[in-house]
Each structure stands twice: as structure tokens, then as C-alpha cells.
Amino acid sequence: MTDIRLTLDEVMDLALSVLRAAGADEENARPIARCMWRAERDGAKSHGLFRCAGYAGAIRSRKANGRARPAVAATEGSVIRMEGDRGFCPVAHESGLPALGALAKEQGVAALAIRRCLHFAALWPEVETLTEMGLAAMAFTSSPPYVHMAGGRRKVFGTNPMAFGWPRPGQAPMIFDQASSLTARGEVMIAARDGHLAPEGAGIGPDGRPTRDPEAILAGAQSPFGGYKGAALALMVDLLAGPLIGELTSLEIEAEDDGAGPALGGQLILAFAPERLGGPDAAAHGERLFRALLEEEGVRLPGMRRAATRPLTPEEGVTIPASLHRELVALC
Ligand code: NDP
């Protein structure tokens, strides 16, 4: 496969051109393009330009609103409720995250509940934006069902991701950001396309038996990671990003969605001010834990891979498959 090398500025220009051509205005195109740009900058390829045609397709078909104006519907105590106006989440984050950060600093803990939005990205960008304000943060969203419940065989949960971030003064934050399925959906699809086996434990066939055949998993269901423990986390994410904030569960999203590309749903983001909860020593206390963990050879913190890539890409640029580049140029 031939690759094309792009500077980070070219990544941004290409993403913006595709989104504008699809009908997004500047208030929508810029935050969405920046989200893909951040992923390319950090070597997180699965949420970089690879996603651009999906964003554009949803905007062009009007499933997503490329002229969305997400707005705060209410702030009550430590809760901010936002209506996403059927736009992509990064657009809502533009005003929602600063408001959430300010409220968390005031209250100690705060929640941002975004309804009627589409999440087609990783969760670490919003969590990182909050850690940059000195806050710890968590984020949750759900999607149409691909994953079975422990003991079940029916698709009932999305790959329901969750992320947690902890600020580290003067250093990249600790952030984990993971799906509740053993493998990403895309990984199973790529295995099917390329004729490879899926990883052990990735899913079950329509007969409910574990299989590594990706076609059978796509027809059956993906498995949660860690058996019933991962299934419990998928259930938690479904409740937090669904009923808790007045949004749909994965099963309800399926009933409403056309099954093509990103789906409308909700996102819950929580922010915590460590100094308000644990006192002035909270950040230093966290650092002592990280130091102890990192003393052991072979250990790294979640988020360190992206942090190590970040200084390299402004110099070296990034590569994308030539076929993807052709597809995106054709969409401009
Ligand atoms: P991975 O399994 O690739 O990584 C999960 C986390 O584990 C990352 O934070 C990663 O940090 C960390 N990690 C990996 N290896 C190590 C290690 N050796 N030591 C310490 N930490 C490690 O992620 P998933 O495949 O589960 O999810 C991929 C992405 O897909 C996520 O960003 C998720 O938000 C997104 N997603 C989005 C959905 C949506 O609806 N919007 C649905 C499902 C998933 P690091 O980055 O440093 O490697």
C-alpha cells in the first residue's frame, strides 16, 4: 500500500476542505477538523483522517447537522445540560468544556450532559482539554449495539467507550480511553476484509459460540473485555450516556438509527477539582503513585504512547494511505 506524507497543516486543510464541501459551516468544520488533527498529531490513526469521509457523509446526508448550534439548556447546581442540535460532539465541546471546567473549579465536581449529538471520535481529546485546566475527568458515550451481555448472544451494547484523565503538572496527563469490547469494531471489520482471524475472545457467532471468524462475529456479536466484568462496564456506560441524561440506550439507538455511520445519542462528561476534594497535596500525591509505578521496568502510563508521538509529527509530518488521500481529495 502506498502512503502519502502530509504536514499537520495539510492535515488540517484537507479535513476542513472535505467538511466545508459536505456543507459544514466554520463553527462546525473547525472543531471537527481539529479533533482529527489532534488524532493524527498523536499517531492515533483510527480517529484521524480515516474518519473524515464518515463525518462528511453524515453531514451531506443531513443525518448530522453541519450548521449545529449546541447550547446550554440549563445549569442547575453542578450540572450543565446541553442540547447538541444534532451536531458532532466536538462542536458542543467548544463551549461546553470551558463551562464544565469553570463549574468544577467552583463546585469541586461538575457534570456536562450533552443530548442529541453524534460521537465519532476518541474520548481522550475532551478529557485532555479538562486535564489541561488542572482537573481530573471522565467521559462516556454509547453507540448502536454490537456487543453481547455476559451469558447472552444478542447484540445489546455499543462498544461503549470510557475515558479517565488525571492532570500532571508540567507533563502529559495520564489518560486511559478504551472501548468496553475486547476489540474495536473496526478491527473486526478489517480482519474480515483482509481474511485474517480476529483475536481470541473477540466475539461469538450467531450460534452463541466463541469464534475467531470475523464474518461470524459480525453476524453474531462482539464480546466485552474481561467477561462479565467488561459487560458490567458496558452496561454502566449505556446507563450513564443514556437514561441518566435523558438519552437513548444502545438498543434504542439501533431502533432509531439507519445503521450507516455515526448515530445520534448522548455524552456524559464529569470533571473533578483535585484540590477541592483532596486538598492542596492531591496532585503531588498522584505523582508519588505514578513514580512508584514507573520504577518497574516494562510499565508505562496510559496516554504515554500518544505523548511520545506528539513532538515528532510537527517535524516529520504524518502518513496516510494514498487511497484515503485520493478519496478525500475527491470529496473536496
Ligand atoms: P486500546 O485498547 O488501543 O487502548 C486503550 C487504552 O489503554 C489507551 O488509553 C492506551 O493508552 C492504554 N494502553 C494500551 N497499552 C498500554 C500499556 N501497555 N500500558 C498502559 N496503557 C496502555 O483502545 P480501544 O481499542 O479499546 O479503543 C480505541 C478508541 O476507540 C478509544 O479512543 C475509544 O474512545 C474509541 N471508541 C469510540 C467510540 C465512539 O462511539 N465514539 C466507540 C468505541 C471506541 P495509549 O493511548 O497511550 O496507548
Coordinates of C-alpha atoms and ligand atoms in Angstrom, one line a residue:
M1 CA 0.0 0.0 0.0
T2 CA 1.5 3.4 -1.0
D3 CA 1.4 6.1 1.6
I4 CA 1.3 9.9 1.2
R5 CA 3.1 12.2 3.7
L6 CA 1.3 15.3 4.9
T7 CA 2.3 18.1 7.2
L8 CA 0.0 18.8 10.1
D9 CA -1.1 22.0 8.4
E10 CA -2.0 19.9 5.3
V11 CA -4.0 17.5 7.5
M12 CA -6.0 20.4 8.9
D13 CA -6.5 22.0 5.4
L14 CA -7.7 18.7 3.9
A15 CA -10.1 17.9 6.8
L16 CA -11.5 21.5 6.6
S17 CA -12.0 21.3 2.8
V18 CA -13.8 18.0 3.0
L19 CA -16.1 19.2 5.8
R20 CA -16.9 22.5 4.1
A21 CA -17.6 20.8 0.8
A22 CA -20.0 18.5 2.7
G23 CA -21.9 21.6 3.9
A24 CA -20.4 22.3 7.4
D25 CA -20.1 25.9 8.3
E26 CA -16.9 27.2 10.0
E27 CA -18.3 26.8 13.6
N28 CA -18.7 23.1 12.9
A29 CA -15.9 22.4 10.4
R30 CA -13.1 23.8 12.7
P31 CA -13.7 21.8 15.9
I32 CA -14.4 18.6 13.9
A33 CA -11.2 19.0 11.8
R34 CA -9.2 19.9 14.9
C35 CA -10.4 16.6 16.5
M36 CA -9.0 14.6 13.5
W37 CA -5.9 16.8 13.5
R38 CA -5.2 16.0 17.2
A39 CA -5.5 12.3 16.5
E40 CA -3.1 12.5 13.5
R41 CA -0.7 14.6 15.6
D42 CA -0.6 11.9 18.3
G43 CA -0.4 8.9 16.0
A44 CA -4.0 7.8 16.9
K45 CA -4.7 6.8 13.3
S46 CA -8.1 5.2 13.8
H47 CA -9.6 8.6 14.7
G48 CA -7.6 10.8 12.3
L49 CA -8.3 11.5 8.6
F50 CA -9.6 7.9 8.4
R51 CA -12.8 9.2 9.9
C52 CA -13.2 12.3 7.6
A53 CA -15.4 10.7 4.9
G54 CA -17.7 9.4 7.7
Y55 CA -18.1 12.9 9.2
A56 CA -18.7 14.3 5.7
G57 CA -21.2 11.6 4.7
A58 CA -23.3 12.2 7.8
I59 CA -23.3 15.9 7.2
R60 CA -24.1 15.6 3.5
S61 CA -27.0 13.2 4.1
R62 CA -28.2 15.6 6.9
K63 CA -28.1 12.9 9.5
A64 CA -25.7 15.2 11.3
N65 CA -26.3 19.0 11.4
G66 CA -23.2 20.7 9.8
R67 CA -24.6 24.0 11.0
A68 CA -25.3 22.9 14.5
R69 CA -25.5 25.5 17.3
P70 CA -25.2 23.4 20.5
A71 CA -26.4 25.4 23.5
V72 CA -26.6 25.1 27.3
A73 CA -30.3 24.4 28.1
A74 CA -29.8 24.7 31.9
T75 CA -27.2 24.9 34.6
E76 CA -28.5 23.6 37.9
G77 CA -26.1 23.2 40.8
S78 CA -23.2 21.2 39.5
V79 CA -25.0 20.0 36.3
I80 CA -24.8 21.6 32.9
R81 CA -27.4 20.3 30.4
M82 CA -26.5 20.9 26.7
E83 CA -28.6 20.3 23.6
G84 CA -26.2 19.2 20.8
D85 CA -28.6 20.3 18.0
R86 CA -27.7 17.0 16.1
G87 CA -24.1 18.2 15.6
F88 CA -20.9 16.3 16.2
C89 CA -19.7 16.4 19.8
P90 CA -16.5 18.4 19.3
V91 CA -18.8 21.4 18.3
A92 CA -20.6 21.1 21.6
H93 CA -17.3 20.8 23.5
E94 CA -16.2 24.2 22.2
S95 CA -18.4 26.0 24.7
G96 CA -19.3 23.0 27.0
L97 CA -15.9 22.1 28.2
P98 CA -14.8 25.6 29.4
A99 CA -18.2 25.9 31.2
L100 CA -17.8 22.5 32.8
G101 CA -14.2 23.3 33.8
A102 CA -15.2 26.5 35.5
L103 CA -18.1 24.9 37.3
A104 CA -16.0 22.0 38.6
K105 CA -13.4 24.5 40.0
E106 CA -16.3 26.3 41.7
Q107 CA -18.2 23.2 43.0
G108 CA -15.4 20.6 43.3
V109 CA -17.3 18.2 41.0
A110 CA -19.4 19.0 37.9
A111 CA -21.2 17.1 35.1
L112 CA -21.9 18.0 31.5
A113 CA -24.7 16.1 29.9
I114 CA -24.9 16.5 26.1
R115 CA -28.0 15.3 24.4
R116 CA -28.8 14.9 20.7
C117 CA -25.2 14.7 19.5
L118 CA -23.1 12.4 17.4
H119 CA -19.8 11.0 18.8
F120 CA -17.5 9.6 16.1
A121 CA -14.2 10.2 17.8
A122 CA -12.0 9.0 20.6
L123 CA -12.8 10.4 24.1
W124 CA -9.3 11.4 25.1
P125 CA -9.5 14.9 23.4
E126 CA -12.3 16.1 25.7
V127 CA -10.7 14.5 28.8
E128 CA -7.4 16.1 27.9
T129 CA -8.9 19.5 27.5
L130 CA -10.1 19.3 31.1
T131 CA -6.8 17.9 32.4
E132 CA -5.2 21.0 30.8
M133 CA -7.3 23.0 33.2
G134 CA -5.9 21.0 36.2
L135 CA -9.0 18.8 36.5
A136 CA -9.5 15.1 36.7
A137 CA -12.1 14.0 34.2
M138 CA -14.2 11.1 32.9
A139 CA -16.2 10.7 29.7
F140 CA -18.7 8.2 28.4
T141 CA -20.8 7.7 25.2
S142 CA -22.7 4.8 23.7
S143 CA -23.5 3.7 20.1
P144 CA -25.7 1.2 18.2
P145 CA -25.3 -2.4 19.7
Y146 CA -22.5 -4.7 18.6
V147 CA -21.6 -6.3 21.9
H148 CA -23.4 -9.1 23.9
M149 CA -24.3 -9.2 27.6
A150 CA -22.5 -11.7 29.8
G151 CA -24.2 -15.0 29.2
G152 CA -26.2 -13.7 26.2
R153 CA -25.7 -13.8 22.4
R154 CA -27.7 -10.9 21.3
K155 CA -26.1 -7.5 20.4
V156 CA -27.2 -5.2 23.2
F157 CA -24.4 -2.7 23.9
G158 CA -22.4 -0.4 21.7
T159 CA -18.6 -0.8 22.0
N160 CA -19.4 1.9 24.7
P161 CA -16.1 3.6 25.4
M162 CA -15.0 5.3 28.7
A163 CA -12.0 7.5 29.5
F164 CA -10.4 8.8 32.6
G165 CA -7.8 11.5 32.9
W166 CA -5.6 12.8 35.7
P167 CA -3.7 16.1 35.4
R168 CA 0.1 16.0 35.8
P169 CA 1.6 19.5 36.2
G170 CA 4.3 20.1 33.6
Q171 CA 3.8 16.7 32.0
A172 CA 1.4 14.9 29.7
P173 CA -1.7 13.8 31.7
M174 CA -2.4 10.2 32.5
I175 CA -5.4 9.3 30.3
F176 CA -6.9 5.9 29.5
D177 CA -9.5 5.7 26.9
Q178 CA -10.9 2.4 26.0
A179 CA -13.9 0.6 24.5
S180 CA -15.8 -2.0 26.6
S181 CA -15.5 -4.6 23.9
L182 CA -12.3 -6.7 23.6
T183 CA -11.5 -5.3 20.2
A184 CA -12.6 -2.2 18.3
R185 CA -15.4 -2.7 15.8
G186 CA -13.0 -1.5 13.0
E187 CA -10.5 -4.2 14.0
V188 CA -13.1 -7.0 13.3
M189 CA -14.1 -5.4 10.0
I190 CA -10.5 -5.1 8.9
A191 CA -9.9 -8.8 9.8
A192 CA -13.0 -9.7 7.7
R193 CA -11.8 -7.5 4.8
D194 CA -8.2 -8.9 4.8
G195 CA -9.2 -12.5 5.5
H196 CA -7.5 -12.7 9.0
L197 CA -8.7 -14.2 12.2
A198 CA -10.0 -11.9 14.9
P199 CA -8.2 -12.0 18.3
E200 CA -9.1 -14.8 20.7
G201 CA -12.1 -13.7 22.7
A202 CA -13.2 -11.0 20.2
G203 CA -16.7 -12.4 19.8
I204 CA -19.3 -15.1 19.2
G205 CA -21.1 -16.4 16.2
P206 CA -24.9 -16.3 15.6
D207 CA -24.9 -19.7 17.4
G208 CA -23.5 -18.1 20.6
R209 CA -20.2 -20.0 20.4
P210 CA -16.9 -18.1 20.8
T211 CA -15.2 -17.8 17.4
R212 CA -12.3 -16.0 15.8
D213 CA -14.0 -15.9 12.4
P214 CA -14.6 -12.1 11.8
E215 CA -17.6 -12.7 9.5
A216 CA -19.2 -14.9 12.1
I217 CA -18.6 -12.2 14.8
L218 CA -20.1 -9.5 12.6
A219 CA -23.2 -11.7 12.1
G220 CA -23.2 -12.7 15.8
A221 CA -21.8 -10.3 18.4
Q222 CA -18.6 -8.8 19.8
S223 CA -17.6 -9.8 23.3
P224 CA -17.0 -7.4 26.1
F225 CA -13.4 -7.5 27.5
G226 CA -13.0 -9.4 30.7
G227 CA -16.2 -11.4 30.5
Y228 CA -19.0 -10.3 32.9
K229 CA -16.8 -7.5 34.3
G230 CA -16.5 -5.8 31.0
A231 CA -20.2 -6.4 30.3
A232 CA -20.9 -4.6 33.6
L233 CA -18.9 -1.6 32.4
A234 CA -20.7 -1.6 29.0
L235 CA -24.0 -1.6 30.9
M236 CA -22.8 1.3 33.2
V237 CA -21.8 3.3 30.1
D238 CA -25.2 2.6 28.5
L239 CA -26.9 3.9 31.6
L240 CA -24.6 7.0 32.1
A241 CA -24.8 8.1 28.4
G242 CA -28.5 7.1 28.1
P243 CA -31.2 7.1 30.8
L244 CA -29.1 9.2 33.3
I245 CA -29.1 12.1 30.9
G246 CA -32.4 11.6 29.1
E247 CA -30.8 9.9 26.1
L248 CA -31.2 6.6 24.3
T249 CA -29.7 3.3 25.2
S250 CA -27.7 1.3 22.6
L251 CA -30.8 -0.8 21.8
E252 CA -32.9 2.3 21.4
I253 CA -30.3 3.9 19.2
E254 CA -30.5 0.9 16.9
A255 CA -34.2 1.2 16.7
E256 CA -33.9 4.9 15.6
D257 CA -30.7 4.8 13.5
D258 CA -30.3 3.9 9.8
G259 CA -27.2 1.8 10.6
A260 CA -24.9 4.0 8.4
G261 CA -22.0 5.8 10.0
P262 CA -22.2 7.7 13.3
A263 CA -25.5 7.7 15.3
L264 CA -27.3 10.3 17.4
G265 CA -27.1 9.8 21.1
G266 CA -25.7 11.3 24.2
Q267 CA -22.4 12.0 26.1
L268 CA -21.7 12.4 29.8
I269 CA -18.5 14.2 30.9
L270 CA -17.5 14.6 34.6
A271 CA -14.9 16.9 36.0
F272 CA -13.3 16.9 39.4
A273 CA -11.1 19.6 41.0
P274 CA -8.5 17.6 42.9
E275 CA -7.5 20.4 45.3
R276 CA -11.2 20.9 46.3
L277 CA -11.6 17.2 47.1
G278 CA -8.2 16.0 48.3
G279 CA -6.6 19.3 49.3
P280 CA -3.5 21.0 48.0
D281 CA -1.4 17.8 48.1
A282 CA -3.7 15.9 45.7
A283 CA -1.6 16.4 42.5
A284 CA 1.7 15.7 44.3
H285 CA 0.1 12.6 45.9
G286 CA -0.9 11.3 42.4
E287 CA 2.7 11.9 41.2
R288 CA 4.1 9.8 44.0
L289 CA 1.9 6.9 42.8
F290 CA 3.0 7.4 39.2
R291 CA 6.7 7.5 40.2
A292 CA 6.2 4.2 42.1
L293 CA 4.5 2.5 39.2
L294 CA 7.1 3.7 36.7
E295 CA 10.0 2.4 38.8
E296 CA 9.2 -1.0 37.4
E297 CA 10.7 -2.0 34.1
G298 CA 8.1 -2.6 31.3
V299 CA 5.5 -0.3 32.9
R300 CA 4.2 2.8 31.2
L301 CA 1.2 5.0 31.9
P302 CA -1.9 5.1 29.6
G303 CA -1.5 8.1 27.4
M304 CA 2.3 8.0 27.2
R305 CA 2.3 6.5 23.7
R306 CA 0.4 9.5 22.3
A307 CA 2.5 11.9 24.3
A308 CA 5.7 10.3 22.9
T309 CA 4.5 10.7 19.3
R310 CA 3.3 14.3 19.7
P311 CA 6.7 16.1 19.5
L312 CA 7.6 14.1 16.4
T313 CA 4.8 14.8 13.9
P314 CA 5.2 18.6 13.7
E315 CA 8.7 17.8 12.3
E316 CA 8.1 14.6 10.4
G317 CA 4.5 15.0 9.3
V318 CA 2.1 12.1 9.1
T319 CA 1.4 9.4 6.5
I320 CA -1.9 8.2 5.3
P321 CA -2.7 5.6 2.6
A322 CA -2.7 7.1 -0.9
S323 CA -6.2 5.6 -1.5
L324 CA -7.5 7.5 1.5
H325 CA -5.9 10.7 0.3
R326 CA -7.4 10.2 -3.2
E327 CA -10.9 9.6 -1.6
L328 CA -10.7 12.8 0.5
V329 CA -9.4 15.0 -2.3
A330 CA -12.3 13.8 -4.4
L331 CA -14.7 14.8 -1.6
C332 CA -13.3 18.4 -1.5
Ligands
NDP1 P1 -6.8 0.5 23.1 O1 -7.0 -0.9 23.6 O2 -6.0 0.7 21.9 O3 -6.2 1.4 24.3 C1 -6.9 1.5 25.5 C2 -6.1 2.4 26.5 O4 -5.1 1.5 27.0 C3 -5.4 3.6 25.9 O5 -5.6 4.7 26.8 C4 -3.9 3.2 25.8 O6 -3.1 4.3 26.0 C5 -3.8 2.3 27.0 N1 -2.8 1.3 26.8 C6 -2.5 0.5 25.8 N2 -1.5 -0.3 26.0 C7 -1.0 0.0 27.3 C8 0.1 -0.4 28.1 N3 0.9 -1.3 27.7 N4 0.3 0.2 29.3 C9 -0.6 1.2 29.7 N5 -1.6 1.6 29.0 C10 -1.8 1.1 27.8 O7 -8.2 1.2 22.9 P2 -9.6 0.6 22.4 O8 -9.4 -0.2 21.1 O9 -10.4 0.0 23.5 O10 -10.4 2.0 21.9 C11 -9.9 2.8 20.9 C12 -10.5 4.1 20.8 O11 -11.8 4.0 20.2 C13 -10.7 4.9 22.1 O12 -10.1 6.1 21.9 C14 -12.2 5.0 22.2 O13 -12.7 6.2 22.8 C15 -12.7 4.9 20.8 N6 -14.0 4.5 20.6 C16 -15.0 5.4 20.3 C17 -16.3 5.0 20.2 C18 -17.4 6.0 19.9 O14 -18.5 5.7 19.8 N7 -17.1 7.3 19.7 C19 -16.8 3.6 20.3 C20 -15.7 2.7 20.7 C21 -14.4 3.2 20.9 P3 -2.1 4.9 24.8 O15 -3.1 5.8 24.0 O16 -1.0 5.6 25.5 O17 -1.7 3.7 24.0

